[in-house]
mmCIF file of C-alpha atoms in Angstrom:
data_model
loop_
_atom_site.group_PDB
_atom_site.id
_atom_site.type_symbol
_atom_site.label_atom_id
_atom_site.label_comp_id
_atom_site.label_asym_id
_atom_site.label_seq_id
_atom_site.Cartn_x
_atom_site.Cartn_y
_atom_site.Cartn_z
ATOM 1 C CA UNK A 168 50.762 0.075 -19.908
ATOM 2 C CA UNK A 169 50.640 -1.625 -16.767
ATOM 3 C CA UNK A 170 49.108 -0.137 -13.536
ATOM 4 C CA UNK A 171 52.685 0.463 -11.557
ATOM 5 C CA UNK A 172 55.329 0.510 -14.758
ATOM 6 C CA UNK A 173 55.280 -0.932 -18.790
ATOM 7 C CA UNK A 174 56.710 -3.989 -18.411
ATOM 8 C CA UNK A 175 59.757 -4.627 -19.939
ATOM 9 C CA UNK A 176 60.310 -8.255 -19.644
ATOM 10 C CA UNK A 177 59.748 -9.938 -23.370
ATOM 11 C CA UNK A 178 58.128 -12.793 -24.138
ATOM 12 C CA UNK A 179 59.868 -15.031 -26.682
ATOM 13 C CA UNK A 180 59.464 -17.095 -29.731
ATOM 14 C CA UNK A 181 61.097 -18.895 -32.086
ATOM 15 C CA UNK A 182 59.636 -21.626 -34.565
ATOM 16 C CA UNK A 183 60.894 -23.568 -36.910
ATOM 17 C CA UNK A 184 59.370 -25.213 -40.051
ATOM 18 C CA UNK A 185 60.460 -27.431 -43.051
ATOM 19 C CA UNK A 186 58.618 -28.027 -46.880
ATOM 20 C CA UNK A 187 58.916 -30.588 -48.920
ATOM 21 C CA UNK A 188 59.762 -28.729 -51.949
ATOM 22 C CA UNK A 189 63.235 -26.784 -51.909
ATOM 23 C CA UNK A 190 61.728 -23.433 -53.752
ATOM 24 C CA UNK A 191 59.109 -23.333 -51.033
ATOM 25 C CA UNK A 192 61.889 -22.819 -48.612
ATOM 26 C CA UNK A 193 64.247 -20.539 -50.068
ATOM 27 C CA UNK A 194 61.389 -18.031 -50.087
ATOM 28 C CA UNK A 195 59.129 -19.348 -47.369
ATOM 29 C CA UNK A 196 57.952 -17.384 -44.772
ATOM 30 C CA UNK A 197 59.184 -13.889 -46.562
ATOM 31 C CA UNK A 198 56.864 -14.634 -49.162
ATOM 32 C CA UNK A 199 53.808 -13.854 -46.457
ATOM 33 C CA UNK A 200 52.093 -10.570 -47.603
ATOM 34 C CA UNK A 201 52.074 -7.600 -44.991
ATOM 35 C CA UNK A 202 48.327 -7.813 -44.635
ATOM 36 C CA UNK A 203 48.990 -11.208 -43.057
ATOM 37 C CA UNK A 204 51.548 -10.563 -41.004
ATOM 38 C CA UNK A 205 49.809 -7.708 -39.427
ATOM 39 C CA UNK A 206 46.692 -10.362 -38.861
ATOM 40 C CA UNK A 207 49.243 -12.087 -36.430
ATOM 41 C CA UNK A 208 50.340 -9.302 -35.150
ATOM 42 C CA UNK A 209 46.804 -7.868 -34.482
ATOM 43 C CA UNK A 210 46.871 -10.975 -32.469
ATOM 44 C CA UNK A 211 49.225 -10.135 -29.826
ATOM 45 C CA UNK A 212 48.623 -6.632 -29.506
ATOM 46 C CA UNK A 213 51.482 -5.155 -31.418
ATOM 47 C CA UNK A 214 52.286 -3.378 -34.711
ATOM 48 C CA UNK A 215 54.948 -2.562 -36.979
ATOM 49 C CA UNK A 216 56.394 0.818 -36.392
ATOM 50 C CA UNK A 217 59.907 0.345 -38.619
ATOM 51 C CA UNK A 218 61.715 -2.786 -41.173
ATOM 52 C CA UNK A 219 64.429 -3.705 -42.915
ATOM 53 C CA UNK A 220 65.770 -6.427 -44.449
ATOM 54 C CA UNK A 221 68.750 -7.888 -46.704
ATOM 55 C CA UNK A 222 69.145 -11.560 -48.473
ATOM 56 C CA UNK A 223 68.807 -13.381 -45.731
ATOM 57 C CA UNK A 224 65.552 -12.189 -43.726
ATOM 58 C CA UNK A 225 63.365 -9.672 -43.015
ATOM 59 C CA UNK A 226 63.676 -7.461 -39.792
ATOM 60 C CA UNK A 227 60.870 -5.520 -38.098
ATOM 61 C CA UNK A 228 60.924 -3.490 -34.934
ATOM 62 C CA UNK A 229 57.514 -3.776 -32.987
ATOM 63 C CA UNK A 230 55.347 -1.108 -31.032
ATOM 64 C CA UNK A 231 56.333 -3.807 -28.726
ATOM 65 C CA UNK A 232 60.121 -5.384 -29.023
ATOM 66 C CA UNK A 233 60.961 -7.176 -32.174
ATOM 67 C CA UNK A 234 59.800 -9.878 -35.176
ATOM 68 C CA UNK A 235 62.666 -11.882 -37.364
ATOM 69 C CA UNK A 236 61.112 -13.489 -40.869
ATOM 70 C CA UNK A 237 63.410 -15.897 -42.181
ATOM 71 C CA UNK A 238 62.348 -18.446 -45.112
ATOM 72 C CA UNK A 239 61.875 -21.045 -42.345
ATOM 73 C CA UNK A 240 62.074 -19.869 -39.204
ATOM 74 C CA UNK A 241 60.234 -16.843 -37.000
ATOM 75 C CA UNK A 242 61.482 -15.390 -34.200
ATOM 76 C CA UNK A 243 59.128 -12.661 -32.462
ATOM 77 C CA UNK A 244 59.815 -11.439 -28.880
ATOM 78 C CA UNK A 245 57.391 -8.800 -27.432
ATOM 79 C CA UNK A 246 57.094 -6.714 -23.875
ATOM 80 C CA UNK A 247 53.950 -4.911 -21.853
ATOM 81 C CA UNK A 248 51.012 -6.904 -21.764
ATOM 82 C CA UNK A 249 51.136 -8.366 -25.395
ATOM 83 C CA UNK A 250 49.856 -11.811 -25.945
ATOM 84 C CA UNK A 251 52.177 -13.690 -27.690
ATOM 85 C CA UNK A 252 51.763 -17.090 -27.875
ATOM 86 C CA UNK A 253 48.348 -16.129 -29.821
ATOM 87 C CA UNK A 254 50.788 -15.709 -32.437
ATOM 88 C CA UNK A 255 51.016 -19.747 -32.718
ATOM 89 C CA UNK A 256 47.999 -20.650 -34.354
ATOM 90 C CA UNK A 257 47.928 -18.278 -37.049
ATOM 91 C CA UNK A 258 51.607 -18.784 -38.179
ATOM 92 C CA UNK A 259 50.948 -22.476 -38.595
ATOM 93 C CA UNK A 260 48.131 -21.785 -40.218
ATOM 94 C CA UNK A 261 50.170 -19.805 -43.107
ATOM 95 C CA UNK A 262 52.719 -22.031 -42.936
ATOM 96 C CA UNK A 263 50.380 -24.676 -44.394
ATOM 97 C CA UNK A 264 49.427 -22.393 -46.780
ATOM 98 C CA UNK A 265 52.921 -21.907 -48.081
ATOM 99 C CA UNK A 266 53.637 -25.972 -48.183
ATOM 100 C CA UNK A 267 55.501 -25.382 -44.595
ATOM 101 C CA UNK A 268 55.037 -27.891 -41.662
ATOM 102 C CA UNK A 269 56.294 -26.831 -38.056
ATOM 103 C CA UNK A 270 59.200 -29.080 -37.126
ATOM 104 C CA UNK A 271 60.374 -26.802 -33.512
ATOM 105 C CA UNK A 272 59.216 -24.466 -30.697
ATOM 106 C CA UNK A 273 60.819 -22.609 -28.411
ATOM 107 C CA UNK A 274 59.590 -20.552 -25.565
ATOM 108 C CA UNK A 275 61.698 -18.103 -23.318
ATOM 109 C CA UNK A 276 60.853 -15.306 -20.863
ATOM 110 C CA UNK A 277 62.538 -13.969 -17.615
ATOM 111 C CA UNK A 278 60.438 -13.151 -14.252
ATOM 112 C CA UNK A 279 58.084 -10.467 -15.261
ATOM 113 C CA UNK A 280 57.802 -7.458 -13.250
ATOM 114 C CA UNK A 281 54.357 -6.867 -13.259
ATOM 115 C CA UNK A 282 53.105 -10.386 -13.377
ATOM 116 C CA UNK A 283 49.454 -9.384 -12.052
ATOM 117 C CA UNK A 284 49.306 -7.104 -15.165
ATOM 118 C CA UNK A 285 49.984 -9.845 -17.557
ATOM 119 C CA UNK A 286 46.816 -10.874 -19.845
ATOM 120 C CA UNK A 287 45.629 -14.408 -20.498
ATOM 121 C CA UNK A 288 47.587 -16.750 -21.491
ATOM 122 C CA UNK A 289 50.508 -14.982 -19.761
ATOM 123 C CA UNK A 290 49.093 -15.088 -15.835
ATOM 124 C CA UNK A 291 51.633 -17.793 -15.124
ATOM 125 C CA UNK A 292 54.241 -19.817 -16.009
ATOM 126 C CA UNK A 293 52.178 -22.871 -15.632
ATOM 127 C CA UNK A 294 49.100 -21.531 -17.659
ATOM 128 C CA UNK A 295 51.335 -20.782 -20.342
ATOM 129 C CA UNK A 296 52.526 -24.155 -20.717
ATOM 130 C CA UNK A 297 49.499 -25.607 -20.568
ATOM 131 C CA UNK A 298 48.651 -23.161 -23.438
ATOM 132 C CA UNK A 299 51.222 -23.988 -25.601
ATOM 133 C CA UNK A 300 50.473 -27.883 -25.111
ATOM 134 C CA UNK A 301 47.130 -27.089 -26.565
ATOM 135 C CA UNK A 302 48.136 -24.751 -29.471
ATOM 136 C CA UNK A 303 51.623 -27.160 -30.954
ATOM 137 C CA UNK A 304 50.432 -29.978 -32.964
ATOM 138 C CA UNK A 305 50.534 -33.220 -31.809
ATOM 139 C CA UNK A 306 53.879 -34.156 -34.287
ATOM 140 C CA UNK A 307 55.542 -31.720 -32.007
ATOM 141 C CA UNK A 308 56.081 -35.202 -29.599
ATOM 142 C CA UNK A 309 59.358 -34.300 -27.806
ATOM 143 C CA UNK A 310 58.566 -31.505 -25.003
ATOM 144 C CA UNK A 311 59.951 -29.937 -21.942
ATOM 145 C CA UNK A 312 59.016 -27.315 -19.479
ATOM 146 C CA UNK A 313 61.697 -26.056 -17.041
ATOM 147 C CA UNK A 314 62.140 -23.170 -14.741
ATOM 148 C CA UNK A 315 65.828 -22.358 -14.119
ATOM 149 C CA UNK A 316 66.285 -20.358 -10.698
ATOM 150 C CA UNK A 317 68.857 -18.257 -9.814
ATOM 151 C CA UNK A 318 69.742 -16.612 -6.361
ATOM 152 C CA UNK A 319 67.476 -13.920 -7.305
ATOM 153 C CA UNK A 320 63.567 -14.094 -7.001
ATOM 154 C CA UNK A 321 63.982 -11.382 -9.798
ATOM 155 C CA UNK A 322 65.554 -13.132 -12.335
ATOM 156 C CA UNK A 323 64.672 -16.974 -13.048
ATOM 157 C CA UNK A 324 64.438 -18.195 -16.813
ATOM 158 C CA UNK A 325 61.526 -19.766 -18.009
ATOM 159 C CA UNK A 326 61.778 -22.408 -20.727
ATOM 160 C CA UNK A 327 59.681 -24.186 -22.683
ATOM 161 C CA UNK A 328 61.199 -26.662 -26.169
ATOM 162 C CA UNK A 329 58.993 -28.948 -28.005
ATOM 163 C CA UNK A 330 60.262 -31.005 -31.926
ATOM 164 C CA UNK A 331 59.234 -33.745 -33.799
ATOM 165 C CA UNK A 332 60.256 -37.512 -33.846
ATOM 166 C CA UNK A 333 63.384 -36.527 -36.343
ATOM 167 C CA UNK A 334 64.551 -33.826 -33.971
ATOM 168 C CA UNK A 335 64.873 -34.570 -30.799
ATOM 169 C CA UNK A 336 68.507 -34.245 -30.560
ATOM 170 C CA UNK A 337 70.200 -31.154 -31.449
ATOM 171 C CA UNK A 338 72.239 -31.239 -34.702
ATOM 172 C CA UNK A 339 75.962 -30.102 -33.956
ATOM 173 C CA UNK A 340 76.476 -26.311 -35.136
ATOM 174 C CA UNK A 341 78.696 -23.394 -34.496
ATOM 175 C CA UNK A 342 75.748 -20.901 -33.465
ATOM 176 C CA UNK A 343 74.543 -20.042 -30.281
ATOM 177 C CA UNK A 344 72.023 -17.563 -29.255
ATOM 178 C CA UNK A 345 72.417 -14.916 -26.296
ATOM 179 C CA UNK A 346 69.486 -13.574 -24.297
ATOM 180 C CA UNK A 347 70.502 -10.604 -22.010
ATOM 181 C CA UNK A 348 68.379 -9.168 -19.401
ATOM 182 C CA UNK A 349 69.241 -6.015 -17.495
ATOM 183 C CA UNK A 350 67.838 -3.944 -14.252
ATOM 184 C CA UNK A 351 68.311 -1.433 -12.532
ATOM 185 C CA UNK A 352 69.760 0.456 -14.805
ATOM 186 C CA UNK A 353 72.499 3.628 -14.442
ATOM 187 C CA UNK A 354 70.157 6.615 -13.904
ATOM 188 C CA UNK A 355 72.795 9.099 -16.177
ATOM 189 C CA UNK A 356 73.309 6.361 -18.820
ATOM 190 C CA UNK A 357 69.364 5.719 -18.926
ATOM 191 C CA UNK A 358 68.165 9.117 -19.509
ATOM 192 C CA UNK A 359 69.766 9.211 -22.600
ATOM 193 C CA UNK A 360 66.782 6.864 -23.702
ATOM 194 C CA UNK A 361 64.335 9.727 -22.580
ATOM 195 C CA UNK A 362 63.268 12.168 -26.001
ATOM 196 C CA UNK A 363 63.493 15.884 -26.274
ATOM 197 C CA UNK A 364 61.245 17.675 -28.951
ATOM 198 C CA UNK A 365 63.529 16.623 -31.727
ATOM 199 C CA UNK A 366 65.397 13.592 -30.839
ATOM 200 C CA UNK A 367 65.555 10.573 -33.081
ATOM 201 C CA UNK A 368 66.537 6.742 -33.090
ATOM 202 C CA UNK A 369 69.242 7.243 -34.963
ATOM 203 C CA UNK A 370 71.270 9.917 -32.326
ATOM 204 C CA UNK A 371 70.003 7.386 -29.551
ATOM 205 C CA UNK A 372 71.435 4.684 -31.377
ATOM 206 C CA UNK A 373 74.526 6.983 -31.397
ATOM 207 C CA UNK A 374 74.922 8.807 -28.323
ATOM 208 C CA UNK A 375 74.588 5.711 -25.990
ATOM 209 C CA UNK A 376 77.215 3.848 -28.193
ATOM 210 C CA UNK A 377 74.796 0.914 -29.524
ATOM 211 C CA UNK A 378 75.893 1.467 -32.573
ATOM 212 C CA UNK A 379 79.760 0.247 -31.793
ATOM 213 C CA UNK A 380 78.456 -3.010 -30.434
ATOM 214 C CA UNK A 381 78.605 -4.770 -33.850
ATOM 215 C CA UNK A 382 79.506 -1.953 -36.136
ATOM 216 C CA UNK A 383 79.090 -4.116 -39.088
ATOM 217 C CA UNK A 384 75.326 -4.263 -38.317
ATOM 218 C CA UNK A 385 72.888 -2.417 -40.267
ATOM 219 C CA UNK A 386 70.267 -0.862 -37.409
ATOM 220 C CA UNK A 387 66.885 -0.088 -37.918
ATOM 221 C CA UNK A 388 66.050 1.945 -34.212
ATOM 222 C CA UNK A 389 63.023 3.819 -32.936
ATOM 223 C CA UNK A 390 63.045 6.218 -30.055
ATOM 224 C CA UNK A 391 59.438 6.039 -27.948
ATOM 225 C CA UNK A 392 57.498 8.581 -26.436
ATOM 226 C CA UNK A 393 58.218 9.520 -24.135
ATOM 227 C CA UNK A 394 61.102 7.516 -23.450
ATOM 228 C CA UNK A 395 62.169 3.994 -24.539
ATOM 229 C CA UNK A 396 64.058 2.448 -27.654
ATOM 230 C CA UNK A 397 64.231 -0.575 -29.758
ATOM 231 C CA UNK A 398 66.649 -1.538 -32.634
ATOM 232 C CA UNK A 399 67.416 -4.059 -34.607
ATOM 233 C CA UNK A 400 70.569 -4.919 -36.080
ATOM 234 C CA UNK A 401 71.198 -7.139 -39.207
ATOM 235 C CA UNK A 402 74.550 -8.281 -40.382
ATOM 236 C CA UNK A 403 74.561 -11.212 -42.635
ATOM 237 C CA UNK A 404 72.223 -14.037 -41.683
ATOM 238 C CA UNK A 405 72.596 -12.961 -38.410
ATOM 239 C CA UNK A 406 70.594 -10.770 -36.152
ATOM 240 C CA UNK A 407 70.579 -8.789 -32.988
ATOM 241 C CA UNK A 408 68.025 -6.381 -31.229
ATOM 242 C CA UNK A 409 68.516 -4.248 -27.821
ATOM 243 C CA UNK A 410 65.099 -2.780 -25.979
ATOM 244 C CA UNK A 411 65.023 -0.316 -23.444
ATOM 245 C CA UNK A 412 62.439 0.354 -21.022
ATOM 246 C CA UNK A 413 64.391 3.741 -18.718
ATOM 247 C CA UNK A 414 62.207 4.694 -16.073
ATOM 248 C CA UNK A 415 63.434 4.870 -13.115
ATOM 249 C CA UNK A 416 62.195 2.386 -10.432
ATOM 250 C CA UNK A 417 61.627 -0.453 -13.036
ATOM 251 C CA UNK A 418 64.237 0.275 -15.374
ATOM 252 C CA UNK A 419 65.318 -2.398 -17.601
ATOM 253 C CA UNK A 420 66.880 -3.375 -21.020
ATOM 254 C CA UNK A 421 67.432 -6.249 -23.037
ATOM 255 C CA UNK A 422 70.278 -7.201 -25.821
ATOM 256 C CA UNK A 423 70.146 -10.277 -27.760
ATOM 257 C CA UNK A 424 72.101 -11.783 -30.794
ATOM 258 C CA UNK A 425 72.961 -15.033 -32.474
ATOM 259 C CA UNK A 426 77.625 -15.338 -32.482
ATOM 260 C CA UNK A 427 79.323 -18.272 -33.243
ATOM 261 C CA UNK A 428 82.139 -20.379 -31.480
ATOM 262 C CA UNK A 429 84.632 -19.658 -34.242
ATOM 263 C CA UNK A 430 84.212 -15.785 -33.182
ATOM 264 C CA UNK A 431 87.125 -15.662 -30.805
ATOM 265 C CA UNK A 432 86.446 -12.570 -28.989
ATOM 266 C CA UNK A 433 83.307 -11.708 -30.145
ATOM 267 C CA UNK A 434 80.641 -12.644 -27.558
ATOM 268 C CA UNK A 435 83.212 -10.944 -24.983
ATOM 269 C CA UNK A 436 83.848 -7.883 -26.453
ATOM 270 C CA UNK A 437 79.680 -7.725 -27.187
ATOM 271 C CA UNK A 438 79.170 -8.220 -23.819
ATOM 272 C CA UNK A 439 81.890 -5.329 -22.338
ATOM 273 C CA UNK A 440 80.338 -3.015 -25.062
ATOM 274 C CA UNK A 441 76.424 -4.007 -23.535
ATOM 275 C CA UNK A 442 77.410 -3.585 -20.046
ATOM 276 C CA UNK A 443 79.440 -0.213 -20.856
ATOM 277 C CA UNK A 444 76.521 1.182 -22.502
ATOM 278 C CA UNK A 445 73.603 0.284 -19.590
ATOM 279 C CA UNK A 446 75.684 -0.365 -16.357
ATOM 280 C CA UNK A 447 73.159 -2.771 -14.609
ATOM 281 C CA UNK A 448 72.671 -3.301 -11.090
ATOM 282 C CA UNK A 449 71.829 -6.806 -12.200
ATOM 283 C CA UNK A 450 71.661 -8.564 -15.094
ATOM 284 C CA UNK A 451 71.048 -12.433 -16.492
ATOM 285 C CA UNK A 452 73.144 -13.974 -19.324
ATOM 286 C CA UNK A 453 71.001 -17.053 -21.270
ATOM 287 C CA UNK A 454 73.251 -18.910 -23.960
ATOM 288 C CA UNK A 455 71.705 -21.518 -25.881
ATOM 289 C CA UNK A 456 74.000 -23.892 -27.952
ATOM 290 C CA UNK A 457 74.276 -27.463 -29.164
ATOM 291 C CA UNK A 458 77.808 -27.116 -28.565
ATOM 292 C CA UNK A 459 80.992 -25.357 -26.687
ATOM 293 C CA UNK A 460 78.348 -24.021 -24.111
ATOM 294 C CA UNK A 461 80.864 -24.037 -21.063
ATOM 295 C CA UNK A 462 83.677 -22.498 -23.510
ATOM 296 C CA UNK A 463 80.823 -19.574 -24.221
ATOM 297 C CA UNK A 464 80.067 -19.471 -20.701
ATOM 298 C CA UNK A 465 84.086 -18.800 -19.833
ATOM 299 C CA UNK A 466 83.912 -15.927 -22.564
ATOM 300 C CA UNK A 467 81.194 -13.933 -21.031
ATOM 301 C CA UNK A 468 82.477 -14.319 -17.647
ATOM 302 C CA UNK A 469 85.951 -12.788 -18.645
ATOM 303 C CA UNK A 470 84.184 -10.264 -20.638
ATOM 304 C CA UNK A 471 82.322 -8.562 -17.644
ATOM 305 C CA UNK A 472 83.856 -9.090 -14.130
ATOM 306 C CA UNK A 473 86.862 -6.932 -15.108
ATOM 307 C CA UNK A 474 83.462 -4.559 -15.627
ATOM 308 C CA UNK A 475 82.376 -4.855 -12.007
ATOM 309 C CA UNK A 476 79.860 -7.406 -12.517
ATOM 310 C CA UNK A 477 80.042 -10.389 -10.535
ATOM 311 C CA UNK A 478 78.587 -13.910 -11.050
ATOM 312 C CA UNK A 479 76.148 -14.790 -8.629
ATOM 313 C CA UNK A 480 74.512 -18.544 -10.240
ATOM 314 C CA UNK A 481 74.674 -20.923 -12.807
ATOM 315 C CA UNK A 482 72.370 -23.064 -13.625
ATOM 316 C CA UNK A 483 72.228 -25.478 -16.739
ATOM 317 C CA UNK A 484 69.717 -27.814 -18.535
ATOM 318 C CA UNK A 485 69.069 -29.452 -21.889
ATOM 319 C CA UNK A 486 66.102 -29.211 -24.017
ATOM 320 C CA UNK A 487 64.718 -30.924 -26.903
ATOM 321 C CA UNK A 488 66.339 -29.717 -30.456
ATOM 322 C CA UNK A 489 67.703 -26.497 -28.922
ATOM 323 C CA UNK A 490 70.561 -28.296 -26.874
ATOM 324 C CA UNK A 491 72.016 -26.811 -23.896
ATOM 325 C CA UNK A 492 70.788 -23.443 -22.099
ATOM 326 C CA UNK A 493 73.380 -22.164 -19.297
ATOM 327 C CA UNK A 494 71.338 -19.441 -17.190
ATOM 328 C CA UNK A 495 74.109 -16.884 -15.367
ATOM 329 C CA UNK A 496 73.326 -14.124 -13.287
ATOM 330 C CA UNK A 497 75.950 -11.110 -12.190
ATOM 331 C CA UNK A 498 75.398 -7.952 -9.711
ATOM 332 C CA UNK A 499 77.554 -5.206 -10.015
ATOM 333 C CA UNK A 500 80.045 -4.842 -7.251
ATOM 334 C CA UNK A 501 81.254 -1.234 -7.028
ATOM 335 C CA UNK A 502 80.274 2.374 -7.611
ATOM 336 C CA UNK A 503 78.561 3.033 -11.015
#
């Protein structure tokens, strides 16, 4: 807990690895043993407080935000004053255990909001670059740092890719990753993420509407004390997790997911159901995609300025192996 507020900014991380052997990778990574994992986790400060997981990869909500094991690939995003990136070292460390090699890192984080609270390596942008350069093998040959800025000193996106020689250019697909981040919450919409004696994840998850945002997902919540919420969502091989931070005065929330291109109204009717379900004052829309990234970019801005929410910037870059990341920010233009 921070000094003025928990911060609710994440941290996140995805890496990528590849083996040699095919049988290596179909289990991979889900073949770690839970003493392990919690070694990494011990690490950044964080525990496991609830899982699940299906054919495809194994989901675990955090003490602080959210990890995603697949055979070949981690994702782990975490909030407060975790360290993250100390997760590096030891995951490459198993993977080499397991026959695994990293081939791809990627590094994402909004403005925090108590950045004098943040712990070493997080003090700065520029400290954890300088971090990551030292961690990320030296195969890793193909990096780039990048702050994109918006009109607000509130919300800039932070960005850091790095891949080996074979990967430098992003191989065509249909997916594309979303990164929300929400403030200033609607007061009467955010104290539903406040507990009573008796309330649960599951009637959060319920109450607020969450659960009709992709109502094929299977959601494994948790409802704080006091107040706050994570869940996770899993739905094939794809993924999606919403955290809630509800005090008023540094309110905040986050939704992310992985869609793809061929969904024709799915990343728009997401994005109505997200917005209907926090009302932000403001809010920042990441997209990262080899491909179609303006026709994504269209989607979400029909989606939510029939909601109120105006765009206010745009900004757009490419990275190494990840492709393009468009960075849009929206303020909401009426009454809430």
């Amino acid at each position: 807990m921070a000094a003025s507020g928990f911060e609710g900014f994440e941290k996140r991380l995805e890496l990528h690895f590849s083996g040699d052997d095919p049988a290596i990778e179909m289990g991979g990574f889900r073949l770690l043993d839970f003493d392990s994992l919690e070694q990494v986790l011990h690490a950044v400060q964080c525990t496991v407080v609830s899982a699940v997981s299906n054919q495809y990869f194994d989901s675990y909500v955090l003490s602080e935000s959210s990890l995603f094991v697949y055979p070949t690939k981690i994702i782990i995003k975490t909030c407060g004053t975790t360290q993250l990136l100390k997760s590096i070292r030891p995951f490459i460390h198993f993977a080499c255990q397991m026959g695994l090699i990293i081939t791809e890192c990627r590094y994402t984080r909004g403005n925090y909001i108590f950045p004098k609270a943040q712990p070493y390596p997080h003090t700065s942008f520029k400290e954890e670059i300088s971090y990551l350069q030292d961690q990320l093998p030296n195969h890793l040959c193909y990096r780039k740092a990048s702050v994109m800025p918006s009109k607000f000193t509130s919300h800039s996106w932070h960005v850091f890719c790095a891949c080996d020689k074979f990967y430098p250019i992003p191989i065509p697909n249909d997916r594309y990753t979303v990164e929300i981040c929400m403030t200033d919450l609607d007061r009467v919409l955010a104290r539903k993420f406040f507990k009573n004696r008796d309330t649960t994840g599951k009637q959060m998850t319920e109450v607020t509407g969450i659960g009709e945002i992709i109502p094929s997902a299977l959601i494994c919540e948790f409802a704080f004390d006091p107040c706050g919420y994570s869940m996770n969502g899993i739905d094939g091989d794809r993924y999606s997790t919403i955290h809630v931070t509800p005090e008023d005065g540094f309110s905040y929330a986050s939704y992310e997911c992985v869609g793809s291109i061929h969904d024709e109204d799915d990343i728009g009717r997401i994005l109505k159901k997200v917005v209907q379900v926090f009302r932000p004052g403001t809010m920042s829309v990441s997209t990262t995609c080899s491909s179609s990234s303006s026709e994504i970019c269209t989607r979400i801005i029909k989606a939510v300025e029939p909601l109120g929410m105006k765009r206010r910037s745009c900004t757009i870059d490419e990275f190494p192996a990840a492709g393009t990341v468009v960075f849009q920010t929206f303020t909401s233009t009426g009454n809430r």
